[in-house]
Tab-separated table of C-alpha atoms in Angstrom:
chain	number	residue	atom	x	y	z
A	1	UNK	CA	-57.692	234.019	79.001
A	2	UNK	CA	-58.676	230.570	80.310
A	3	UNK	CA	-58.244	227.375	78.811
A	4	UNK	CA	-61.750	225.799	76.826
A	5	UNK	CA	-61.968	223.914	73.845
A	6	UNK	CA	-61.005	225.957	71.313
A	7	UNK	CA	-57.443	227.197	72.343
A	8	UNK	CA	-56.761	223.666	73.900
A	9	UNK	CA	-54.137	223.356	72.038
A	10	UNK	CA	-51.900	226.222	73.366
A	11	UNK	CA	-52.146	225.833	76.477
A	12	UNK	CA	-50.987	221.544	75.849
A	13	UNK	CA	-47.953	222.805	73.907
A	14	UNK	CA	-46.870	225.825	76.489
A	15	UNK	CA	-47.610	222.943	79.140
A	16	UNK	CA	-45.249	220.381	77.262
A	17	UNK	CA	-42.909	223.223	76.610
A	18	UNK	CA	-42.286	224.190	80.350
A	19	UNK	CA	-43.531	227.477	79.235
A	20	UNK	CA	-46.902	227.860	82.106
A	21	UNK	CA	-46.569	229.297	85.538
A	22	UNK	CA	-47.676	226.823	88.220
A	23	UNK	CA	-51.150	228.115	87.999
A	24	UNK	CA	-51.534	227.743	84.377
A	25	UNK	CA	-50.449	224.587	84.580
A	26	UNK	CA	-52.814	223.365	87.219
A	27	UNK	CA	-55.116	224.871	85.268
A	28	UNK	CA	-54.352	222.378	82.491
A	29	UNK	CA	-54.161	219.837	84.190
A	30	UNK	CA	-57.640	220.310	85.978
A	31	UNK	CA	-58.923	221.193	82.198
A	32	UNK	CA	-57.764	217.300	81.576
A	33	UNK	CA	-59.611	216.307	84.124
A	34	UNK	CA	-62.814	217.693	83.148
A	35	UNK	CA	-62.172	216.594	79.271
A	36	UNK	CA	-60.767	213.124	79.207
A	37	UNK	CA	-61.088	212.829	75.502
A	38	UNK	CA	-58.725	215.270	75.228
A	39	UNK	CA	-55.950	213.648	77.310
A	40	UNK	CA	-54.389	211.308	74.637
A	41	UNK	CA	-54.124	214.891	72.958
A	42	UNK	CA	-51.912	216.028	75.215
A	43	UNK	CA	-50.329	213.179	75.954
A	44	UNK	CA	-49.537	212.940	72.071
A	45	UNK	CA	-47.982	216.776	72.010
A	46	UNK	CA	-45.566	214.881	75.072
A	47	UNK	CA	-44.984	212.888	72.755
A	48	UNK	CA	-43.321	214.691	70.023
A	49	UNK	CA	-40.576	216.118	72.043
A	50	UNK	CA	-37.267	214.700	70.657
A	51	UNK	CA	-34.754	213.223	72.415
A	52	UNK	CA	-31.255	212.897	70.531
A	53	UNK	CA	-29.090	210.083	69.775
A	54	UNK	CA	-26.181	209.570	71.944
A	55	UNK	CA	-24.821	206.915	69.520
A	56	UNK	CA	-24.159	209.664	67.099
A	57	UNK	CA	-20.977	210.662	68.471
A	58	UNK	CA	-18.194	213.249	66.949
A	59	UNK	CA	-15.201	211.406	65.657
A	60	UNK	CA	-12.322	213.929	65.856
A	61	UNK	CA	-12.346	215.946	68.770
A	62	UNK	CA	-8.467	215.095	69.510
A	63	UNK	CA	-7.902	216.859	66.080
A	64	UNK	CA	-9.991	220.074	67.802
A	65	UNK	CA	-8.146	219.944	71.283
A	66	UNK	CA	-6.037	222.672	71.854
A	67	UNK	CA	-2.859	222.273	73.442
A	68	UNK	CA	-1.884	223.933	76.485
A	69	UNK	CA	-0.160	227.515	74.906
A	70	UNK	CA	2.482	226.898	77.783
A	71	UNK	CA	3.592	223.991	76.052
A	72	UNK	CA	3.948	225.280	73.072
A	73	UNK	CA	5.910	228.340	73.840
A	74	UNK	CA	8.098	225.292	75.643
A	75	UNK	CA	8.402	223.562	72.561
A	76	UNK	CA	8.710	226.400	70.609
A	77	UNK	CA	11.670	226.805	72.510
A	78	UNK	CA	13.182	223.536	72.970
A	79	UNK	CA	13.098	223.650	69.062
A	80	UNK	CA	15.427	226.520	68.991
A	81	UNK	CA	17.323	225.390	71.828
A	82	UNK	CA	17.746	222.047	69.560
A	83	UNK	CA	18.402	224.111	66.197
A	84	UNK	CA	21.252	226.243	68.528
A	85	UNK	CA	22.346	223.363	69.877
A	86	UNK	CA	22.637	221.430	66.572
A	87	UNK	CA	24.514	224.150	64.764
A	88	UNK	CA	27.289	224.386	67.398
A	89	UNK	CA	27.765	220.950	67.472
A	90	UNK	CA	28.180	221.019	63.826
A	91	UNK	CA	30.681	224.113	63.850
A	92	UNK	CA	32.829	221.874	66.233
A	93	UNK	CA	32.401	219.096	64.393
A	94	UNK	CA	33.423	220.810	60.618
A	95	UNK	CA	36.201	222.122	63.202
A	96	UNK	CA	37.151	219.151	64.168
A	97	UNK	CA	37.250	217.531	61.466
A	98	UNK	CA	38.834	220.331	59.424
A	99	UNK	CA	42.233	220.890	62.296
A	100	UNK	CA	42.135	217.557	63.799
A	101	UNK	CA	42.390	214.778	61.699
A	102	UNK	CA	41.979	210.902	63.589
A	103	UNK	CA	44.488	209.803	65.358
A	104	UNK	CA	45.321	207.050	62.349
A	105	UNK	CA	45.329	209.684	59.803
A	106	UNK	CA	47.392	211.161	62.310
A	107	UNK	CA	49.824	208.700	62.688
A	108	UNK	CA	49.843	207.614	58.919
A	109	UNK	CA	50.404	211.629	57.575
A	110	UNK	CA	53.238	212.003	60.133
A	111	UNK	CA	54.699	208.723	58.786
A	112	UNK	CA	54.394	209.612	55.166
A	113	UNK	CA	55.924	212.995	55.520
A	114	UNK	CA	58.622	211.562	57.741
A	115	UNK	CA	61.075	209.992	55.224
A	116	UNK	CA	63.695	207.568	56.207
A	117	UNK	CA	66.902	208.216	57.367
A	118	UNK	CA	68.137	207.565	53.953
A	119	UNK	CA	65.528	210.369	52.308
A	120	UNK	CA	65.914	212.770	54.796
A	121	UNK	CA	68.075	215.087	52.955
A	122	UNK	CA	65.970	215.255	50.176
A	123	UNK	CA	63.100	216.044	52.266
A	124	UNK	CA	62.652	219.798	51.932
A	125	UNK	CA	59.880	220.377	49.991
A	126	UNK	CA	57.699	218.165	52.618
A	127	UNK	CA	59.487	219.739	55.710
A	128	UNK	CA	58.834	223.367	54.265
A	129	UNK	CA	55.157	222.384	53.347
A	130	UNK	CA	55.366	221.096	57.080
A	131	UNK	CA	56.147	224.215	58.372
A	132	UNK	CA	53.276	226.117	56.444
A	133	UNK	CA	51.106	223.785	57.118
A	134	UNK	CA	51.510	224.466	60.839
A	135	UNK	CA	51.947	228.296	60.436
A	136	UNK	CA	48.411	227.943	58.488
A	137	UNK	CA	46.848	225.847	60.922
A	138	UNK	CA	47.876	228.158	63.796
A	139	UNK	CA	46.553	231.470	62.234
A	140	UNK	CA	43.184	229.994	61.565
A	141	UNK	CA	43.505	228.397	64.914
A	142	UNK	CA	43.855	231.894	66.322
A	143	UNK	CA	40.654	232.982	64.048
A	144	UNK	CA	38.618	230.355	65.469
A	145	UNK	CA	39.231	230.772	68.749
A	146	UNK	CA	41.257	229.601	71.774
A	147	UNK	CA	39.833	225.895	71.759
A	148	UNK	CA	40.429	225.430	68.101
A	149	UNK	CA	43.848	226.826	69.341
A	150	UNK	CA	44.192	224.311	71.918
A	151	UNK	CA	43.101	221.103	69.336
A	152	UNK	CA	45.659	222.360	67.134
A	153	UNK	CA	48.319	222.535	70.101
A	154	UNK	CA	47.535	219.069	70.529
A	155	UNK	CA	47.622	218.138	66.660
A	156	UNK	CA	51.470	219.895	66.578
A	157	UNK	CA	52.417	218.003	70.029
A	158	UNK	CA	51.636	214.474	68.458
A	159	UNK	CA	53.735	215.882	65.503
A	160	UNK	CA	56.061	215.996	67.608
A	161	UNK	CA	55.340	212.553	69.425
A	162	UNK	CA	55.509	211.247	66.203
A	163	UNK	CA	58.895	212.912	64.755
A	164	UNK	CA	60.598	211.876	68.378
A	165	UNK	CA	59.742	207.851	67.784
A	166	UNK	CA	61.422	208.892	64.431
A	167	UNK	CA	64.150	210.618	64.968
A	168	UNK	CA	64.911	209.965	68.487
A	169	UNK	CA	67.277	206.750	67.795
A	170	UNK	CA	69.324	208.801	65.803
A	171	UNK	CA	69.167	211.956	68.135
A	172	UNK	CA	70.510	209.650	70.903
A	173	UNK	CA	73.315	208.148	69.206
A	174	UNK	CA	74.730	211.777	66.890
A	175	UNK	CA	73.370	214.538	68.499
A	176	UNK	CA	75.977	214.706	71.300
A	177	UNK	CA	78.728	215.116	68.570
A	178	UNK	CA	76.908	218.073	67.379
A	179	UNK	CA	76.486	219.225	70.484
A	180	UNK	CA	79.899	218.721	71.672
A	181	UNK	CA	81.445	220.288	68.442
A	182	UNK	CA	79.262	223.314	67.434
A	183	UNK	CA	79.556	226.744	69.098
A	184	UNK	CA	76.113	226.773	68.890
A	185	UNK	CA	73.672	229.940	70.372
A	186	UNK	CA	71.226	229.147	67.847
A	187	UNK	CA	70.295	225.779	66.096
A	188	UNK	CA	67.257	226.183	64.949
A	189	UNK	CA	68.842	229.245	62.530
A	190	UNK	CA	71.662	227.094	61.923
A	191	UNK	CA	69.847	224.384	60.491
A	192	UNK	CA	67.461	226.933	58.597
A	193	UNK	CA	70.421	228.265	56.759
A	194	UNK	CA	71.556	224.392	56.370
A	195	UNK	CA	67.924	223.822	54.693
A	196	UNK	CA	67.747	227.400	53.139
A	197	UNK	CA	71.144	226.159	51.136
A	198	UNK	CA	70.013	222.716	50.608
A	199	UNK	CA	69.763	223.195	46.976
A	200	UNK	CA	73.643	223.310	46.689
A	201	UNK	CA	74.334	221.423	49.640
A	202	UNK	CA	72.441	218.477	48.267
A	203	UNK	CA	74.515	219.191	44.864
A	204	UNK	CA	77.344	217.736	46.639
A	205	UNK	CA	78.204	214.416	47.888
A	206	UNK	CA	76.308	214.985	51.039
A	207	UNK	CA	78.140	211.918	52.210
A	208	UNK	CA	81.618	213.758	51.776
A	209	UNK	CA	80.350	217.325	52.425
A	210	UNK	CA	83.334	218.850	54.691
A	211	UNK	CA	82.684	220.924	57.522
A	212	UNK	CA	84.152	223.786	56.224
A	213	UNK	CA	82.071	223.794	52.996
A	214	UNK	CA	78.540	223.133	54.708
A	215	UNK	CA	79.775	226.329	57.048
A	216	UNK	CA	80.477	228.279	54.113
A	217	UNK	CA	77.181	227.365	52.195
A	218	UNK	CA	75.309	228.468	55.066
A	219	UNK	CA	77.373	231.574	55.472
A	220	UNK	CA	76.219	233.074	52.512
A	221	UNK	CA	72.880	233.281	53.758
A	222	UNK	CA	73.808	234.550	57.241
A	223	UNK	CA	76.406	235.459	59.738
A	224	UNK	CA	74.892	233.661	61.993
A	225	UNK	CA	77.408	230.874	61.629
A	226	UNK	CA	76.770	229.362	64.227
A	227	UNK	CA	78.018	226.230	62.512
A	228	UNK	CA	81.590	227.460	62.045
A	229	UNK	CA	82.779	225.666	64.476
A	230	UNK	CA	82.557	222.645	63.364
A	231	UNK	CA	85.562	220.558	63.965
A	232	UNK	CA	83.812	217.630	62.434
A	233	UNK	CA	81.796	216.564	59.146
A	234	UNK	CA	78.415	216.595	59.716
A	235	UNK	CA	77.123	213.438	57.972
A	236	UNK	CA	73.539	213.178	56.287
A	237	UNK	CA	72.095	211.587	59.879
A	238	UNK	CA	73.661	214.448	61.561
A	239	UNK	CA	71.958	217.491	58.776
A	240	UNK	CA	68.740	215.130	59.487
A	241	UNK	CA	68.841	216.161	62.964
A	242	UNK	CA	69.414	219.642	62.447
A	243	UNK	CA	66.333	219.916	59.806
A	244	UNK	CA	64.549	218.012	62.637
A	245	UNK	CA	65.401	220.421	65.001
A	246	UNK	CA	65.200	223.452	62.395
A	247	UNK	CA	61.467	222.001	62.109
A	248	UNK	CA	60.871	221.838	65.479
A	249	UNK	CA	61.811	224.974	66.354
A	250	UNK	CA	64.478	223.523	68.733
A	251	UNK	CA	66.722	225.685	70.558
A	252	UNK	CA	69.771	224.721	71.849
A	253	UNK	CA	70.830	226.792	75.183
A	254	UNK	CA	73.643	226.882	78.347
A	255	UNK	CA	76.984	226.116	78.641
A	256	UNK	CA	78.573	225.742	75.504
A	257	UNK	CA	82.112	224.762	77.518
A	258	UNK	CA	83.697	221.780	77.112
A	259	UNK	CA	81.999	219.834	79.894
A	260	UNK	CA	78.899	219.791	77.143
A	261	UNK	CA	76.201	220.667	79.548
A	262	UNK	CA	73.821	221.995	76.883
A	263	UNK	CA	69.874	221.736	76.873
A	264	UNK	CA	68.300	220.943	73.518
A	265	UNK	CA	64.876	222.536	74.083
A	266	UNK	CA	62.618	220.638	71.136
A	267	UNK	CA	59.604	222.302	72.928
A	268	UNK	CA	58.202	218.855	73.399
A	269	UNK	CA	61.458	217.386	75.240
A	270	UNK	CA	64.124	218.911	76.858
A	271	UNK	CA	67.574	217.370	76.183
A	272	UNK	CA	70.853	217.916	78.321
A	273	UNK	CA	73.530	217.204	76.427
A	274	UNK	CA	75.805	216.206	79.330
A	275	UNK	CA	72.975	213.514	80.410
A	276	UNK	CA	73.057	212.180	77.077
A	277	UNK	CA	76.416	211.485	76.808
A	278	UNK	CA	76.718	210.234	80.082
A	279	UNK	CA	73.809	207.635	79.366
A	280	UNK	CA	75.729	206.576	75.665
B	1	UNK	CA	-12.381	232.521	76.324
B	2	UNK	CA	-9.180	230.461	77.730
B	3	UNK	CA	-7.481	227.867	75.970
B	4	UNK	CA	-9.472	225.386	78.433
B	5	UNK	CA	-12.975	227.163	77.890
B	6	UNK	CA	-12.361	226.204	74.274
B	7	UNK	CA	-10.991	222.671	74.900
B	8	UNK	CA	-14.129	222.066	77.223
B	9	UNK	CA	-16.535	223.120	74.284
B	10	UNK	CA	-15.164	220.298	72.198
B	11	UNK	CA	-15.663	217.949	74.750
B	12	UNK	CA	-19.148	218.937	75.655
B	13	UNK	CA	-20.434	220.485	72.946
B	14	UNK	CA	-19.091	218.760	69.544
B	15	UNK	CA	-21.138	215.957	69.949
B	16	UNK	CA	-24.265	217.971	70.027
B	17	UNK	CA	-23.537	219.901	67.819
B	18	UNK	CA	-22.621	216.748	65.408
B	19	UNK	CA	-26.208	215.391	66.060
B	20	UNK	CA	-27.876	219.029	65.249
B	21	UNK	CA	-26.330	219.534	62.075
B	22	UNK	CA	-26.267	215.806	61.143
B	23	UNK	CA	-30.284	215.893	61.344
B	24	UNK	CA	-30.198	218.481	58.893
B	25	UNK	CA	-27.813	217.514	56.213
B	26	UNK	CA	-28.482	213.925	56.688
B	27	UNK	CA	-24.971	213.673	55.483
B	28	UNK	CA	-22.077	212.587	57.766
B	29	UNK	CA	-19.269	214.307	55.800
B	30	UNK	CA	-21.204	217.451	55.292
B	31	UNK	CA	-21.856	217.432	59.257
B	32	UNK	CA	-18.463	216.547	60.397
B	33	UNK	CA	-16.732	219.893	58.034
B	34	UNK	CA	-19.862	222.342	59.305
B	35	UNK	CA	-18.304	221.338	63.307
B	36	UNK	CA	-14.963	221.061	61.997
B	37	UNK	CA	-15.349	224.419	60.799
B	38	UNK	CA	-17.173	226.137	63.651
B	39	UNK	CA	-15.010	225.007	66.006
B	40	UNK	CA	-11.996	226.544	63.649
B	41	UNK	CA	-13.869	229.725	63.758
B	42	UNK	CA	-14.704	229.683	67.434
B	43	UNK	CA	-10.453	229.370	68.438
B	44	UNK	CA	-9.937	231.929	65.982
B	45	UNK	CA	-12.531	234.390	67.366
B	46	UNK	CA	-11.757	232.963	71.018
B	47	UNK	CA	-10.826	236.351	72.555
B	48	UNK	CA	-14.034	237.994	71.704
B	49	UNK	CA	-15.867	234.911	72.511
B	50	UNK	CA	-17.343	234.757	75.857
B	51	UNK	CA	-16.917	231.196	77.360
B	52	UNK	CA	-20.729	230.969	78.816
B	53	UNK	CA	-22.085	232.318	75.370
B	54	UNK	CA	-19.267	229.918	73.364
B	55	UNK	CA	-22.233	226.796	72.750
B	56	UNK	CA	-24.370	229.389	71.335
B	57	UNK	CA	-21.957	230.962	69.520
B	58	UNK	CA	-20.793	227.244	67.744
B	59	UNK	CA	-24.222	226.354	66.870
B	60	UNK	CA	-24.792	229.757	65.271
B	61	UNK	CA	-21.813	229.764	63.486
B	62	UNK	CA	-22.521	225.834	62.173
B	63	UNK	CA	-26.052	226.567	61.414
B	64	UNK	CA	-24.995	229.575	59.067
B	65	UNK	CA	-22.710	227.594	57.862
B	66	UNK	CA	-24.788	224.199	57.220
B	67	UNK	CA	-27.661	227.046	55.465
B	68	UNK	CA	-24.649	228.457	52.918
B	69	UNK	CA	-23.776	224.817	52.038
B	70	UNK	CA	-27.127	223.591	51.584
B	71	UNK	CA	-27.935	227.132	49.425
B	72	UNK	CA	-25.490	226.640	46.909
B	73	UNK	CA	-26.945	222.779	46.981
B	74	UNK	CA	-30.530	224.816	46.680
B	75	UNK	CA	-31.554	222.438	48.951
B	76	UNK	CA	-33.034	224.829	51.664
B	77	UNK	CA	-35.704	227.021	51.904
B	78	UNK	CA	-35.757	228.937	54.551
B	79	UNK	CA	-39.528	230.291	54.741
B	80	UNK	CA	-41.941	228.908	57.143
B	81	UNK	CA	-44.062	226.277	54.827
B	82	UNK	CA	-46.979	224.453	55.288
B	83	UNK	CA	-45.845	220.795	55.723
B	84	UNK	CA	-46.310	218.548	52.788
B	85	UNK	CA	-48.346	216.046	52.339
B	86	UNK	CA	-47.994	213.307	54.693
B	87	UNK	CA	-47.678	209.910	53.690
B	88	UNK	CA	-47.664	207.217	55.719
B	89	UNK	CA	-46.240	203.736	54.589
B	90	UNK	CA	-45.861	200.849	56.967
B	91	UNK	CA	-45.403	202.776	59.763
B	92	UNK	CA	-46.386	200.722	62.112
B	93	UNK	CA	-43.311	198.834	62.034
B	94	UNK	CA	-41.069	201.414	63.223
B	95	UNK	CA	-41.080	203.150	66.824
B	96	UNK	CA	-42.273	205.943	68.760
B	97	UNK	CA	-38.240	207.095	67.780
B	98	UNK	CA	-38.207	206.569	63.936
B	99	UNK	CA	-41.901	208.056	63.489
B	100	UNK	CA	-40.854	211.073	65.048
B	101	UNK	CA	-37.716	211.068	62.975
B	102	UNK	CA	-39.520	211.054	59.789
B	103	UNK	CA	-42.048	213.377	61.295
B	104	UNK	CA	-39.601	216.217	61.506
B	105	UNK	CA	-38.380	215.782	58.287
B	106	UNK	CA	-41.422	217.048	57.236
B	107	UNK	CA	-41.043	220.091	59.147
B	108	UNK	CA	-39.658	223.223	57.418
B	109	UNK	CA	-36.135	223.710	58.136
B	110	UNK	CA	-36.830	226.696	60.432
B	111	UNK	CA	-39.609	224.846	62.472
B	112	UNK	CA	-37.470	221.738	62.556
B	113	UNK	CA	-34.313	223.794	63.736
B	114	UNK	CA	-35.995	225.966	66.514
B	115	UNK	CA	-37.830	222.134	67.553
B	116	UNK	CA	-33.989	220.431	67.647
B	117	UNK	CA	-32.688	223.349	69.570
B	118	UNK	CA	-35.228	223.150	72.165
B	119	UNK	CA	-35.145	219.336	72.087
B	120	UNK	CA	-31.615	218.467	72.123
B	121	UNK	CA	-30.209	221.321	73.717
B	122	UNK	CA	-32.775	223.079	75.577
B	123	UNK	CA	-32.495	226.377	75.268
B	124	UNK	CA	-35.109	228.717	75.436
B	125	UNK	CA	-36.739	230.687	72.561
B	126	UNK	CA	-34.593	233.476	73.195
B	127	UNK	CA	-31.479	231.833	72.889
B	128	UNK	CA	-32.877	229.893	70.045
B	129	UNK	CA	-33.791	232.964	68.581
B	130	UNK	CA	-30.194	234.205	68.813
B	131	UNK	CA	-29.079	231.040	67.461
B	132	UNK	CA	-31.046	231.344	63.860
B	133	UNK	CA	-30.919	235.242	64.032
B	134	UNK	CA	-35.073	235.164	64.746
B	135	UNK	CA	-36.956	236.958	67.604
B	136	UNK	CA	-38.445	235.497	70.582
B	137	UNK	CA	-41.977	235.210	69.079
B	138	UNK	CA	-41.196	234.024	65.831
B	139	UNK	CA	-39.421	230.785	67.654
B	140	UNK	CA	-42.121	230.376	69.656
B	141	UNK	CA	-44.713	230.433	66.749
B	142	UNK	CA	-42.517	227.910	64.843
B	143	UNK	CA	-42.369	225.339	67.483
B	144	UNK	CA	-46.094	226.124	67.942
B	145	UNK	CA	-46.371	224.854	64.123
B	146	UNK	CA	-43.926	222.052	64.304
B	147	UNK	CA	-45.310	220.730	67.795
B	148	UNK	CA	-49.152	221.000	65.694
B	149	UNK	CA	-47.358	218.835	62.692
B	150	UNK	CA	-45.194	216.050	64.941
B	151	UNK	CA	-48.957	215.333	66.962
B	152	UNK	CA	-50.901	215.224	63.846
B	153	UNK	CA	-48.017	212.827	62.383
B	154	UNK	CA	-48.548	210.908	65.538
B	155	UNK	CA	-52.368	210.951	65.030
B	156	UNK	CA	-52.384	209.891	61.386
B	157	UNK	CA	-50.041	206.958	62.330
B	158	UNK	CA	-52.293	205.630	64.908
B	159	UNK	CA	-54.804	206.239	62.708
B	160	UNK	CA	-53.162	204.283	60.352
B	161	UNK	CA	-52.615	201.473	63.136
């Protein structure tokens, strides 16, 4: 079908549209020619194609953008790696902060449970609670692991940093006549038996306690009288030392002859007896 | 479709799509959720998506969507009309632009869809078809119509003039 007068209007909008072969369109075009009247017609059907507004513009494609899945499986992880991360530093921490108190708490506690010379001997109660505090401390130590295990090492060694600066005047100047006197193989027992008996000992005039009755006190709890020996009174500063070392767990070891070479192991400190005197 | 297929659709194609809807609803808000919401649908349905067939598939999606908003506003009709009446005030103020603007509002919807997807986008009457769920010939009658309405717009105005 050609293009006339009568389906004009066709042929103008497939031309407009793009929608003509090259020979249609020529054919148009050369229909134009030949009807000039009509070419304001098809120059009006041009006309109505639309063009948009590029003004108009979306506001909010950064809410639509994707990120890259990569990065969120990375973050995905880093987030657990964080929450991991954030719950073992908080089982050290309550860890911490349960076993190892700061060093001035530290130092304060030690002082406060260390009476004076002059309170020693009534110091039982706090030396036993001492004792199961530590035996407490080590068994959950050993629950929660060995680096719990090693904090609380620590916490018992400035115990005993502590107790030394307290007890170490008086270990200096009285300890070698306990040394020097006692048949001793064991003075951490000997000193538990002292404390086990402290009720009756204490009883007494401490300060007029004789040998003899301080050996048989702790006789009745043990024949491990390792105190029997005693060719001396022990005074109050002397049964101080003994609870000390009782607390400690100090052992004393060696020759028990008369040239006094004896080692006080205290754990902490090792003491020879000999070198002691020698340096009083 | 990848991640980037989809992020490259919201560069290249939100805009467009913005414009097509906003002609319709004449209603910035109403425009903005219809992308919003194709563009939700497309990442959802991005595996089955093909990337090359992903504009189509958004302007589908926000056309349907923009027709079920403006239904329950019972603001659309949907059957090919006869244009009403047109009435020309003080036209001849306004530009070639603005005339044509109000022209197509005059259009049935369905004419003045298939005439914005040629238009603006440029696709064919196939894909324009597949677009609005029409065949190939019913697009192409429906521009016919519209194309007949925006001249004799055009006419009356410089009539008018």
């Amino acid at each position: 079908m050609n293009i006339n007068r009568n389906n004009y209007e066709e042929y103008f909008i497939n031309y407009m549209e793009n929608e003509l072969t090259a020979s249609e369109r020529k054919a148009v075009e050369a229909f134009v020619e030949a009807n000039a009247d009509l070419k304001s017609e098809l120059e009006l059907f041009e006309s109505t194609k639309l063009e948009a507004d590029n003004r108009i513009v979306f506001k909010g494609k950064d809410k639509l953008i994707k990120k890259e899945e990569t990065k969120i499986i990375a973050w995905k992880w880093n987030l657990n790696m964080w929450s991991i991360a954030a719950m073992l530093i908080l089982a050290v921490g309550t860890g911490w902060w349960m076993f190892h108190p700061s060093d001035d708490t530290n130092q304060l506690s030690i002082k406060s449970e260390m009476p004076k010379s002059d309170s020693l001997s009534n110091s039982k109660p706090e030396i036993q609670n001492q004792k199961e505090e530590r035996i407490l401390i080590e068994k959950k130590s050993i629950a929660k692991g060995v680096a719990i295990k090693k904090i609380e090492s620590i916490k018992i060694n400035e115990h005993h940093d502590c107790i030394v600066q307290e007890i170490q005047p008086k270990l200096d100047s009285s300890y070698k006549r306990i040394i020097a006197s006692v048949n001793l193989q064991n003075a951490k027992d000997s000193a538990e038996m002292i404390i086990a008996n402290q009720d009756k000992i204490e009883n007494k005039d401490n300060a007029n306690l004789s040998d003899n009755e301080i050996v048989a006190v702790a006789n009745k709890k043990s024949d491990e009288h390792i105190l029997a020996s005693l060719p001396m009174k022990t005074n109050s500063t002397q049964r101080q030392i003994i609870k000390a070392l009782a607390w400690l767990g100090g052992k004393i070891s060696g020759n028990n002859s008369n040239d006094g070479n004896f080692n006080i192991d205290l754990g902490f400190a090792q003491i020879n007896h000999k070198e002691a005197l020698a340096n009083n | 479709m990848t991640i980037n297929d989809y992020n490259f659709c919201v560069s290249h194609h939100a805009d467009h799509l913005f414009r097509f809807i906003l002609k319709h609803t004449q209603h910035e808000e109403n425009a903005r959720d219809v992308v919003q919401n194709a563009f939700e649908i497309l990442w959802k349905k991005r595996d089955e998506v093909d990337a090359e067939k992903a504009k189509s598939f958004l302007f589908s999606v926000a056309y349907k969507n923009m027709i079920d908003q403006f239904r329950k506003q019972k603001k659309v009709n949907l059957v090919d009309e006869f244009p009403a009446q047109i009435k020309i005030v003080n036209e001849h103020k306004s530009g070639l632009k603005e005339i044509l603007d109000k022209a197509l509002n005059t259009l049935p919807e369905v004419q003045k869809l298939c005439v914005l997807l040629r238009d603006y986008e440029g696709y064919d009457y196939k894909e324009i078809g597949e677009i609005l769920s029409l065949n190939e010939s019913q697009v192409k009658v429906y521009i016919f119509r519209a194309r007949q309405t925006l001249k004799n717009y055009l006419v009356s105005i410089e009539t008018v003039l």
